[in-house]
PDB file of C-alpha atoms in Angstrom:
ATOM      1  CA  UNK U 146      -7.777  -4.125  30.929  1.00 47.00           C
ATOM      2  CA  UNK U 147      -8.247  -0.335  31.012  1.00 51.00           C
ATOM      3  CA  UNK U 148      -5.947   2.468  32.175  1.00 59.00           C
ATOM      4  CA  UNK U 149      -7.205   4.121  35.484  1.00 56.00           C
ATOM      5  CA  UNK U 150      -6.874   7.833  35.670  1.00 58.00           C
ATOM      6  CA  UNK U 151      -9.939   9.348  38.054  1.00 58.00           C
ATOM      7  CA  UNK U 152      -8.875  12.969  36.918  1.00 85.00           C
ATOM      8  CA  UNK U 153      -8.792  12.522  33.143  1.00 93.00           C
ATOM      9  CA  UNK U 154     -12.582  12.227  32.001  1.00 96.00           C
ATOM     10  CA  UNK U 155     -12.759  13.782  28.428  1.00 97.00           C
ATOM     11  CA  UNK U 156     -10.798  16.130  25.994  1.00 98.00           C
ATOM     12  CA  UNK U 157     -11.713  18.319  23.440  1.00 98.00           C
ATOM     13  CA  UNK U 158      -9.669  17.863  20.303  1.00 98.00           C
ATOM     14  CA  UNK U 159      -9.501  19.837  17.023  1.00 97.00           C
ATOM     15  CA  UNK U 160      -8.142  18.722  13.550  1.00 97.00           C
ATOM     16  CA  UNK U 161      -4.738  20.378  12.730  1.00 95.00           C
ATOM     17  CA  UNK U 162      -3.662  21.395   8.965  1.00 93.00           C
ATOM     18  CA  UNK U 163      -1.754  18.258   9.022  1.00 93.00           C
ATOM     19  CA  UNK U 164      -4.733  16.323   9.192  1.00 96.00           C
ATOM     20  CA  UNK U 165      -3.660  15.268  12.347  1.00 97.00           C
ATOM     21  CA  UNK U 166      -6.008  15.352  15.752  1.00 98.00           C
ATOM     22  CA  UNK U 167      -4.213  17.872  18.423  1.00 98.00           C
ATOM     23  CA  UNK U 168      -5.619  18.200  22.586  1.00 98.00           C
ATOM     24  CA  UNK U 169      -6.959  21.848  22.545  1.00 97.00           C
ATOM     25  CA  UNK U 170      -8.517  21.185  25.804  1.00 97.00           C
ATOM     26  CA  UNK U 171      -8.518  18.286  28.956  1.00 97.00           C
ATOM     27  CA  UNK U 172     -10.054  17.590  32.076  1.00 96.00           C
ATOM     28  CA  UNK U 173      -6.715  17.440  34.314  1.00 94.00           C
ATOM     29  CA  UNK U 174      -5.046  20.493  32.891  1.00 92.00           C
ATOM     30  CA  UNK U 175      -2.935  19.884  36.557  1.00 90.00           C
ATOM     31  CA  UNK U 176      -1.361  17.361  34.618  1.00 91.00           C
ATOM     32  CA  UNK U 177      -1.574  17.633  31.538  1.00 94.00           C
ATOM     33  CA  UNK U 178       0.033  20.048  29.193  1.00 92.00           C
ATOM     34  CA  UNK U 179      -1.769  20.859  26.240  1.00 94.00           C
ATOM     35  CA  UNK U 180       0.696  22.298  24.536  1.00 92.00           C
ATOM     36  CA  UNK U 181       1.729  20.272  21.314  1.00 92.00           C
ATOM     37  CA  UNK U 182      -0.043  17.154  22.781  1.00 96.00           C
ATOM     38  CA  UNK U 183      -1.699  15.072  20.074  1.00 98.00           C
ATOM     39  CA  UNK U 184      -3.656  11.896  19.758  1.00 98.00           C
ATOM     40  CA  UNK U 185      -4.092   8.650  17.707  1.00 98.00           C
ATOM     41  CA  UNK U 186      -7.115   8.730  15.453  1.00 97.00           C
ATOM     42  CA  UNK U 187      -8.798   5.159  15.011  1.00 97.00           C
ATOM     43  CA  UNK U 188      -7.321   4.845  11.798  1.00 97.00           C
ATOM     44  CA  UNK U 189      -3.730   5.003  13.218  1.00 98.00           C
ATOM     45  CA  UNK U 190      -4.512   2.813  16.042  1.00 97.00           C
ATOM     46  CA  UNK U 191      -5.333   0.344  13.736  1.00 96.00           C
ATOM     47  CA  UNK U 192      -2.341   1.062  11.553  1.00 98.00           C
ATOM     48  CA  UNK U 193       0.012   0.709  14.271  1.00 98.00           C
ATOM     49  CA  UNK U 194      -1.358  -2.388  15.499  1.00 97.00           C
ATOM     50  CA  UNK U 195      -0.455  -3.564  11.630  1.00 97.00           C
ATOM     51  CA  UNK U 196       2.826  -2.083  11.666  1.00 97.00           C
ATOM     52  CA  UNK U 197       3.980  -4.315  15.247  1.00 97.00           C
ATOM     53  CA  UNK U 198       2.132  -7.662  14.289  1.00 96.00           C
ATOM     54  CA  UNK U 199       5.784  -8.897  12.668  1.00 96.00           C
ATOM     55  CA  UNK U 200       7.811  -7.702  15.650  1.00 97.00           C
ATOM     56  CA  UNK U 201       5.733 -10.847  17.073  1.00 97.00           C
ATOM     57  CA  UNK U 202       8.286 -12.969  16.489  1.00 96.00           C
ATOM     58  CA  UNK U 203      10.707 -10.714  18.265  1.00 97.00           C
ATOM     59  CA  UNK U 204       9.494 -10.648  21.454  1.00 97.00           C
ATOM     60  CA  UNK U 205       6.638  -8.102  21.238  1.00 98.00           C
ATOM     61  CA  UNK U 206       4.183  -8.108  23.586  1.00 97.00           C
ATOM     62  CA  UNK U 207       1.076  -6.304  22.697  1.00 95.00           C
ATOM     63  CA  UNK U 208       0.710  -5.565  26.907  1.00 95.00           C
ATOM     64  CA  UNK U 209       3.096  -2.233  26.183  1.00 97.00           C
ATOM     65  CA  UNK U 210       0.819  -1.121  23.726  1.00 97.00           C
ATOM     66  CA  UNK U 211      -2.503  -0.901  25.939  1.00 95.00           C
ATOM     67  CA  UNK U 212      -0.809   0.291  28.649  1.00 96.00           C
ATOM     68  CA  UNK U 213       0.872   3.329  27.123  1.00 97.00           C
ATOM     69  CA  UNK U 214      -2.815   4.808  25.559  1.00 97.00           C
ATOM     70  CA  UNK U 215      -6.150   5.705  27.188  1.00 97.00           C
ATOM     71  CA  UNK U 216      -8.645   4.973  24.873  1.00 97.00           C
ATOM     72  CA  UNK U 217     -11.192   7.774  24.257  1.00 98.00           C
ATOM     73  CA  UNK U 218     -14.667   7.485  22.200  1.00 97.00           C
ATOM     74  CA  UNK U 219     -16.126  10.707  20.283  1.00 96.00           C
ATOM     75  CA  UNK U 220     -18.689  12.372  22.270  1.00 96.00           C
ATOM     76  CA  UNK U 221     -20.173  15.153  20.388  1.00 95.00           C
ATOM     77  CA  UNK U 222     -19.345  17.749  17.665  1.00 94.00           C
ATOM     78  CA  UNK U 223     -18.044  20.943  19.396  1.00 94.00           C
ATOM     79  CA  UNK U 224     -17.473  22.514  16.070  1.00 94.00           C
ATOM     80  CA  UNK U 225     -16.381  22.175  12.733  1.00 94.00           C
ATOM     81  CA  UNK U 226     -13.049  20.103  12.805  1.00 95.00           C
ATOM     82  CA  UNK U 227     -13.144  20.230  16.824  1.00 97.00           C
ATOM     83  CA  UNK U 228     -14.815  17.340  18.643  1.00 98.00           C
ATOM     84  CA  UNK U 229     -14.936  16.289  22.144  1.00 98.00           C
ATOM     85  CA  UNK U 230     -13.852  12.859  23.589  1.00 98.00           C
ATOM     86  CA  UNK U 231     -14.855  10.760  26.556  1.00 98.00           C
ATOM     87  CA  UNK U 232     -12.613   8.425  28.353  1.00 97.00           C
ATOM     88  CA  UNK U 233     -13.449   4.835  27.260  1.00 95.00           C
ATOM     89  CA  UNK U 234     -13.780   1.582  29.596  1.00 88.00           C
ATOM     90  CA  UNK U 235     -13.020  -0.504  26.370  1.00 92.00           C
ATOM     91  CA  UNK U 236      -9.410  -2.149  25.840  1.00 91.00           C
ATOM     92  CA  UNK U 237      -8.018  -0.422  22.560  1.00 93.00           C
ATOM     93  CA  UNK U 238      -6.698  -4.142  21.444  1.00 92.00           C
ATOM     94  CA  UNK U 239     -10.019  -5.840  22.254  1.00 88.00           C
ATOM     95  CA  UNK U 240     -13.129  -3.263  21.134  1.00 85.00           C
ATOM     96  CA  UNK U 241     -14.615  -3.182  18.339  1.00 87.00           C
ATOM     97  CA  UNK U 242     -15.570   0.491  18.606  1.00 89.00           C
ATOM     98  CA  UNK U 243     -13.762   3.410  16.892  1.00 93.00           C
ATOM     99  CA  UNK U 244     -11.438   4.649  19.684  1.00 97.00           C
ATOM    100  CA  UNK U 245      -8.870   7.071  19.897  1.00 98.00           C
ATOM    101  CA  UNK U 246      -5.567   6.646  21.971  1.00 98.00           C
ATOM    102  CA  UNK U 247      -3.673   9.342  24.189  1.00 98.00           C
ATOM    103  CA  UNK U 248      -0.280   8.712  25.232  1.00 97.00           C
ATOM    104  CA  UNK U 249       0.142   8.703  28.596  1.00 95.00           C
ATOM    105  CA  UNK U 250       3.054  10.869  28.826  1.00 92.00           C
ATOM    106  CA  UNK U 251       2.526  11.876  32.791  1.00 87.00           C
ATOM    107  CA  UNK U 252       6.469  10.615  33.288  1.00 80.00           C
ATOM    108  CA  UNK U 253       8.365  11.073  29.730  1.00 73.00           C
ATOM    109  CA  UNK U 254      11.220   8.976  30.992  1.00 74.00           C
ATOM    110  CA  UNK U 255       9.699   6.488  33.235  1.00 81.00           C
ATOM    111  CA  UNK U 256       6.069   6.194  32.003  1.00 92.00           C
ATOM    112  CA  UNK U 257       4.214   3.654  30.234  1.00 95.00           C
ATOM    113  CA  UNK U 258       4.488   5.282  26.696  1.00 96.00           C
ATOM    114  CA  UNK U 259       8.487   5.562  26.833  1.00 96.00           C
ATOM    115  CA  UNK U 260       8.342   1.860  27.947  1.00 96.00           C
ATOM    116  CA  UNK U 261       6.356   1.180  24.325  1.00 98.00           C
ATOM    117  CA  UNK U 262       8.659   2.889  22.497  1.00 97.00           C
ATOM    118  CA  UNK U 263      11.631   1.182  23.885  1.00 97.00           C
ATOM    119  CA  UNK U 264       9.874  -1.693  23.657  1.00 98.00           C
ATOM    120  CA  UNK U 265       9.326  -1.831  19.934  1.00 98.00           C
ATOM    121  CA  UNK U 266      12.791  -0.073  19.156  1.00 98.00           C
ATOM    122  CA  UNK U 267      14.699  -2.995  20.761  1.00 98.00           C
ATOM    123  CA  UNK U 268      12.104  -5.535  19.116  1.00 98.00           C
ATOM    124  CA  UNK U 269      12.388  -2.980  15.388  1.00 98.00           C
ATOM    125  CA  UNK U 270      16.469  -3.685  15.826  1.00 98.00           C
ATOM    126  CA  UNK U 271      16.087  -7.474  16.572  1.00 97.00           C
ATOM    127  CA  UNK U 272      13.974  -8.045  13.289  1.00 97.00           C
ATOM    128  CA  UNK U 273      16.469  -5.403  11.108  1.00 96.00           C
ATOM    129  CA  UNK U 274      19.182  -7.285  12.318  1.00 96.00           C
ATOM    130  CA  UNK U 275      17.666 -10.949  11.799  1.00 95.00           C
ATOM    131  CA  UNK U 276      16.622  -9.710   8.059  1.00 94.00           C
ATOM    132  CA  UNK U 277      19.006  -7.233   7.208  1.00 92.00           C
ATOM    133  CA  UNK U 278      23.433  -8.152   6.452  1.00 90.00           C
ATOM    134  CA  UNK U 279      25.137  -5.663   7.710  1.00 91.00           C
ATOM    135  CA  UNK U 280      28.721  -5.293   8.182  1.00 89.00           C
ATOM    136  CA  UNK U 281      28.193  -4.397  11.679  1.00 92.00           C
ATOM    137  CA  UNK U 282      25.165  -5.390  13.958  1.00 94.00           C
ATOM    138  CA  UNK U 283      22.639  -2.386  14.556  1.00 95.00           C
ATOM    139  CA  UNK U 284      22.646  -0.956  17.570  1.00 96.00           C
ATOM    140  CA  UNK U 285      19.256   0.769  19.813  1.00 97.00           C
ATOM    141  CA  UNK U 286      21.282   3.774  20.391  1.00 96.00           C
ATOM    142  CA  UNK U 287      22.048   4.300  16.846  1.00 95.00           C
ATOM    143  CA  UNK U 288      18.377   4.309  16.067  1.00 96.00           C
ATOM    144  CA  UNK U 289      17.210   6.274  19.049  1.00 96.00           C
ATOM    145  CA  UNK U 290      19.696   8.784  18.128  1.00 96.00           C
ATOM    146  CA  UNK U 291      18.905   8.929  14.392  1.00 95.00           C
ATOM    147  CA  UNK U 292      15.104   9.576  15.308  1.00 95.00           C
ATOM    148  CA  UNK U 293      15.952  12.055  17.896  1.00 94.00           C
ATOM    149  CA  UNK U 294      17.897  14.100  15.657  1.00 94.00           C
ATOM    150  CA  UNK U 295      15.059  14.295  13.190  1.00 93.00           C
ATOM    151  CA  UNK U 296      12.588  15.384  15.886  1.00 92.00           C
ATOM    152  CA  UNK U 297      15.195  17.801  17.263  1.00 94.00           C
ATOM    153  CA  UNK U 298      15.688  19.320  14.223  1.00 94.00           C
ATOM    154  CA  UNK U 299      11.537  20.086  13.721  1.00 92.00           C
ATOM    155  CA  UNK U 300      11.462  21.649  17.352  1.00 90.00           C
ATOM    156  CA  UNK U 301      14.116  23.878  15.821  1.00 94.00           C
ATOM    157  CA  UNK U 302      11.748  24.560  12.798  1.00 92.00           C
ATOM    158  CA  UNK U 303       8.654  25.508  15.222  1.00 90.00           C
ATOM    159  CA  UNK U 304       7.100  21.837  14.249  1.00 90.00           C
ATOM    160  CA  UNK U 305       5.673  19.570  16.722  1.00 92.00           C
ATOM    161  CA  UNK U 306       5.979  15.889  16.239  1.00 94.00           C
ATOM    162  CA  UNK U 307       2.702  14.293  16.687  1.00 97.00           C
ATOM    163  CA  UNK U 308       2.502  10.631  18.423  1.00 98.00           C
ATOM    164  CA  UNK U 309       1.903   9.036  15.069  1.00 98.00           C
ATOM    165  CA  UNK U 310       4.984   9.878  13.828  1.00 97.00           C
ATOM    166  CA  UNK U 311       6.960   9.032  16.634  1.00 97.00           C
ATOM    167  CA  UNK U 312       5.914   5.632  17.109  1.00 98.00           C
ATOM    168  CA  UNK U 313       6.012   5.015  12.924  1.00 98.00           C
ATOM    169  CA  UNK U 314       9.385   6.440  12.648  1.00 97.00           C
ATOM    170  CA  UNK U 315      10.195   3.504  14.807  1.00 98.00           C
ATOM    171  CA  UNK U 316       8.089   0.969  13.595  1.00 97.00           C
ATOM    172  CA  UNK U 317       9.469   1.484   9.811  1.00 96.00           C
ATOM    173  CA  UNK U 318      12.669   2.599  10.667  1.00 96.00           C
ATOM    174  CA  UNK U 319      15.234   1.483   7.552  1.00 95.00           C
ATOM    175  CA  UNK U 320      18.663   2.781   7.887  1.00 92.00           C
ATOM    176  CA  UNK U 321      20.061   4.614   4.855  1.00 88.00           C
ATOM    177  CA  UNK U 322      21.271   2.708   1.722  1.00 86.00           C
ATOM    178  CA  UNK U 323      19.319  -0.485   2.693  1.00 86.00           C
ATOM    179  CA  UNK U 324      15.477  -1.988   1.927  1.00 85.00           C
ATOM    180  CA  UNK U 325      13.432  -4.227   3.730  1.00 80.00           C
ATOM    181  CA  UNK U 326      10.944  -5.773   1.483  1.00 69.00           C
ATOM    182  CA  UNK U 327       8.389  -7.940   3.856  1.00 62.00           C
ATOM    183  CA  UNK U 328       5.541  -8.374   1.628  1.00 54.00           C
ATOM    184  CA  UNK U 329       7.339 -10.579  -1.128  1.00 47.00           C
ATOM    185  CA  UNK U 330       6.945 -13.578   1.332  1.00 44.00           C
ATOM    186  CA  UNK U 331       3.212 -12.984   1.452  1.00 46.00           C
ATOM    187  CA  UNK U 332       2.723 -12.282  -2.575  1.00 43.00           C
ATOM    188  CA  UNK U 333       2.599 -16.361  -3.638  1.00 44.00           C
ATOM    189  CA  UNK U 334       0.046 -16.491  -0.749  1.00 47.00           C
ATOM    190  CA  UNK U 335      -2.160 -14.068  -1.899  1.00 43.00           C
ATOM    191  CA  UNK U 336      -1.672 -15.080  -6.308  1.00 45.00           C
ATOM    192  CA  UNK U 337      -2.803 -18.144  -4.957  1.00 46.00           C
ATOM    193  CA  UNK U 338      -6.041 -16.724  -3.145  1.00 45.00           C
ATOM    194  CA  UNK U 339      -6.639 -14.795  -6.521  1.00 44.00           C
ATOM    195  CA  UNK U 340      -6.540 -17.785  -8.383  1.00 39.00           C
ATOM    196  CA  UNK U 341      -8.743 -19.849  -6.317  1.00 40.00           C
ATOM    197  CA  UNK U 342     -11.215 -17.103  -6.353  1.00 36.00           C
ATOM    198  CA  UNK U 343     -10.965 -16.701 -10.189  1.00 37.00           C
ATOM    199  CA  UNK U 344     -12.199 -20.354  -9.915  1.00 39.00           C
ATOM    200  CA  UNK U 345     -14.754 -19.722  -8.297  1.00 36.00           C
ATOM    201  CA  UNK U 346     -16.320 -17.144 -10.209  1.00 43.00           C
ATOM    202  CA  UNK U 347     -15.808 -19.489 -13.635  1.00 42.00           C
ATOM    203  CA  UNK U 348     -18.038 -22.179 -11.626  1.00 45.00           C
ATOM    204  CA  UNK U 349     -20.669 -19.355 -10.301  1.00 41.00           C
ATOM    205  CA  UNK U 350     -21.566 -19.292 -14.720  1.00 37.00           C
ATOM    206  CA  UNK U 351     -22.274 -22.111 -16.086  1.00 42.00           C
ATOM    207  CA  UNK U 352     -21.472 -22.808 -20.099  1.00 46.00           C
ATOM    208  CA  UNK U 353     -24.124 -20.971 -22.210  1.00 41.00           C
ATOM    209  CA  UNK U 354     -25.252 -22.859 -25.411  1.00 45.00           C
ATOM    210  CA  UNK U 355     -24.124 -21.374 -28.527  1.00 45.00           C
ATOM    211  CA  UNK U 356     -27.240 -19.199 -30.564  1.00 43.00           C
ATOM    212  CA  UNK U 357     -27.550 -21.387 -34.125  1.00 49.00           C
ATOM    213  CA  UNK U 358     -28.051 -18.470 -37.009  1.00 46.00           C
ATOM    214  CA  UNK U 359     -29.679 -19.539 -39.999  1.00 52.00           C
ATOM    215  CA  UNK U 360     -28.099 -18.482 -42.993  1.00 53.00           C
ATOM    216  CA  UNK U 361     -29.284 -16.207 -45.477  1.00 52.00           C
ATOM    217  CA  UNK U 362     -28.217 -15.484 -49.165  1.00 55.00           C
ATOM    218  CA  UNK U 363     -25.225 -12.935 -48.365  1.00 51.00           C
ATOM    219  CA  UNK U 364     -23.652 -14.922 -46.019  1.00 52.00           C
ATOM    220  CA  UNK U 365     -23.782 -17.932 -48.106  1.00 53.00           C
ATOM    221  CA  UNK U 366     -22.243 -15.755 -51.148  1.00 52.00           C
ATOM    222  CA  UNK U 367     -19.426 -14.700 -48.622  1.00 54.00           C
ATOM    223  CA  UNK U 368     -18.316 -18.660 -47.964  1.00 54.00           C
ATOM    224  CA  UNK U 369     -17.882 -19.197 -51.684  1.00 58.00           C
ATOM    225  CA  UNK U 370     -15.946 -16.368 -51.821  1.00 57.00           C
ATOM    226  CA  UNK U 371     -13.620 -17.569 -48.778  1.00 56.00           C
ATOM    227  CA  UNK U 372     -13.347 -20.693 -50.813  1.00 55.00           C
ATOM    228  CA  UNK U 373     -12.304 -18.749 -54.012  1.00 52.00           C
ATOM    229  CA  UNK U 374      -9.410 -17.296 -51.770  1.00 52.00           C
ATOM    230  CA  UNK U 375      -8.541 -20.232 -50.205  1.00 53.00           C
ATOM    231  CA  UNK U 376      -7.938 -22.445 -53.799  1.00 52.00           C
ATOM    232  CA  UNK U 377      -5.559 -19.109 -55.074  1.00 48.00           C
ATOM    233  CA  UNK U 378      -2.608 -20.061 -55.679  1.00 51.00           C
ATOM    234  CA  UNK U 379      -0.182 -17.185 -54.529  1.00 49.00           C
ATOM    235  CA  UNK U 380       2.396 -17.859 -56.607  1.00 49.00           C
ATOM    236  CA  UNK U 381       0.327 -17.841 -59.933  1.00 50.00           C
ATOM    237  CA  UNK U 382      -0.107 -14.639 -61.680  1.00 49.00           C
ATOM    238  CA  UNK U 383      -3.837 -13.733 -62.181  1.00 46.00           C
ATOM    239  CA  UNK U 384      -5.050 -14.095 -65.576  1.00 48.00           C
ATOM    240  CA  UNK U 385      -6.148 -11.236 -68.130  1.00 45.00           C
ATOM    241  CA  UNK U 386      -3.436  -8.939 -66.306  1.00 46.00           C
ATOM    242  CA  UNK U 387      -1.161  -7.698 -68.728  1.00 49.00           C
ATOM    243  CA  UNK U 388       2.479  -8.878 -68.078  1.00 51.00           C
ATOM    244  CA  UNK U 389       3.959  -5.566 -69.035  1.00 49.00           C
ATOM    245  CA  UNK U 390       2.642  -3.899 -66.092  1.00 43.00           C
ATOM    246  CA  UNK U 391       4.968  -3.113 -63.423  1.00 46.00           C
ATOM    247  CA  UNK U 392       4.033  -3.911 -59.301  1.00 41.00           C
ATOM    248  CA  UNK U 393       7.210  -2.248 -57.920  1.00 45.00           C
ATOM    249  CA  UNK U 394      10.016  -4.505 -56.482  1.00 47.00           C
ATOM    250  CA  UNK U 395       8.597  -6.245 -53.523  1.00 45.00           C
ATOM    251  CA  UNK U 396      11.689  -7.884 -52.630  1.00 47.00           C
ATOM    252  CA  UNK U 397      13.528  -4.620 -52.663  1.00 45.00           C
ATOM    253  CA  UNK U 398      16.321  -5.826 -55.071  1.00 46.00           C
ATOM    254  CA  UNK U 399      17.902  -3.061 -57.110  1.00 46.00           C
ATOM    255  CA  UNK U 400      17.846  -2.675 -60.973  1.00 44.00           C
ATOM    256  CA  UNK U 401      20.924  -4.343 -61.522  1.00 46.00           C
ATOM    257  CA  UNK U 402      19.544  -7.208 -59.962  1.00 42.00           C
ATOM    258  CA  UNK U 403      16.160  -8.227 -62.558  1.00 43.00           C
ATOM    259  CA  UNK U 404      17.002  -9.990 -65.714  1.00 42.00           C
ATOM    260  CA  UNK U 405      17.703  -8.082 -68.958  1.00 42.00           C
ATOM    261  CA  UNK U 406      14.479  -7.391 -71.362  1.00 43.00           C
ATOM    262  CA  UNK U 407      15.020  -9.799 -75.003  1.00 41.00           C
ATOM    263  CA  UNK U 408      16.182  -7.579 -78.102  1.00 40.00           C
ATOM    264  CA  UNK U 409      13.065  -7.760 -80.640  1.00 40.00           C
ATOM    265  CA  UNK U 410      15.310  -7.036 -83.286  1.00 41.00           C
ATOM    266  CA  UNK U 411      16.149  -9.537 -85.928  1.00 40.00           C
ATOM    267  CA  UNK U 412      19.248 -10.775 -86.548  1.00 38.00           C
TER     268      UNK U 412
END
């Protein structure tokens, strides 16, 4: 199910320094108000939809999410880095087309959009709570005053905060001093699908027979010498070396330590 808005038909969008998409132009300028509006690219729609798939289990309902966006498709190259968007029938949850999604911020307080973001704040608390031990429960308000500090504070600095970032800061929203780790449930899973698939790709080979070499004269001379090394005895001093000569103290003793030389002297 689509968003109906008769008035809003296209925008023309251009790609900020942040590499983030910005509304440079739109057909209900009545409306709408340019001015530090931005939109979700595909690729953020999509990583949203990732980020609020465990909130499932909190009482998410993916509802709030299509009706905050309209869903717009790429129209034509205006310029470089500026592009122009159509409004899209398609559902943003259901298409398989590369969309992008504008929040519908015609009521900040009341609209569709602020009922997402309270939505998934409230569901982003439940889950902290459920995984998290803190001394004392977390609260919405402390959250949705944390964040709006942090946006306040880049308004002050001349910085607008673009959609993406407002519903992420939400959506991965830690507080200080803690970690919330939720992929080490899913790593046996997936050793598990990388061992099956090693598996698989030992039975796609099948056992090559070993290439017989025939032997020739210097590799027959080098097995009697193995067996030459093999039958010396490590222990037995080699003969026709003179027993005067001296190898150094292997076992690192000191002088003091090796027997005395005999006296050739007669008595």
């Amino acid at each position: 199910m689509t968003k109906s808005s008769p008035k809003l038909e296209w925008c023309i969008v251009r790609l900020g320094q942040d590499m983030n998409w910005w509304v440079k132009e739109i057909s209900d300028p009545v409306h709408w108000d340019v001015d530090g509006l931005s939109i979700l690219d595909p690729r953020q729609v999509a990583h949203i939809l990732d980020l609020v798939d465990p909130l499932r289990d909190y009482g998410y309902e993916s509802g709030y999410f299509e009706a905050a966006f309209f869903g717009f498709k790429i129209d034509k190259e205006v310029d470089k880095g500026i592009i122009r968007l159509a409004r899209s029938t398609e559902s943003l949850l259901e298409t398989e087309d590369l969309l992008f999604g504008l929040p519908d911020l015609l009521d900040d307080e009341k609209g569709t959009y602020a009922d997402f973001l309270d939505h998934i704040t409230r569901c982003r608390v439940k889950m902290l709570n459920d995984l998290i031990e803190f001394e004392q429960k977390l609260s919405v308000e402390e959250v949705e005053e944390e964040i709006r500090e942090a946006q306040n504070n880049a308004f002050i600095e001349g910085r607008a905060t673009h959609v993406f970032h407002e519903v992420t800061a939400i959506l991965e929203y830690i507080p200080h001093g803690y970690e919330l780790d939720l992929e080490e449930e899913e790593a046996p899973e997936a050793e598990d699908e990388d061992a099956e698939a090693v598996v698989i790709d030992e039975e796609e080979f099948p056992d090559l027979e070993e290439e017989e070499i025939e032997e020739d004269e210097t590799m027959k001379w080098e097995h009697e010498e193995e067996k030459k090394e093999e039958e010396y005895d490590e222990n037995e001093r080699p003969e026709g070396l003179d027993d005067d000569i001296d190898f150094g103290d292997e076992d690192g003793d000191d002088e003091d330590s090796k027997p005395a030389r005999k006296s050739s002297k007669k008595k």
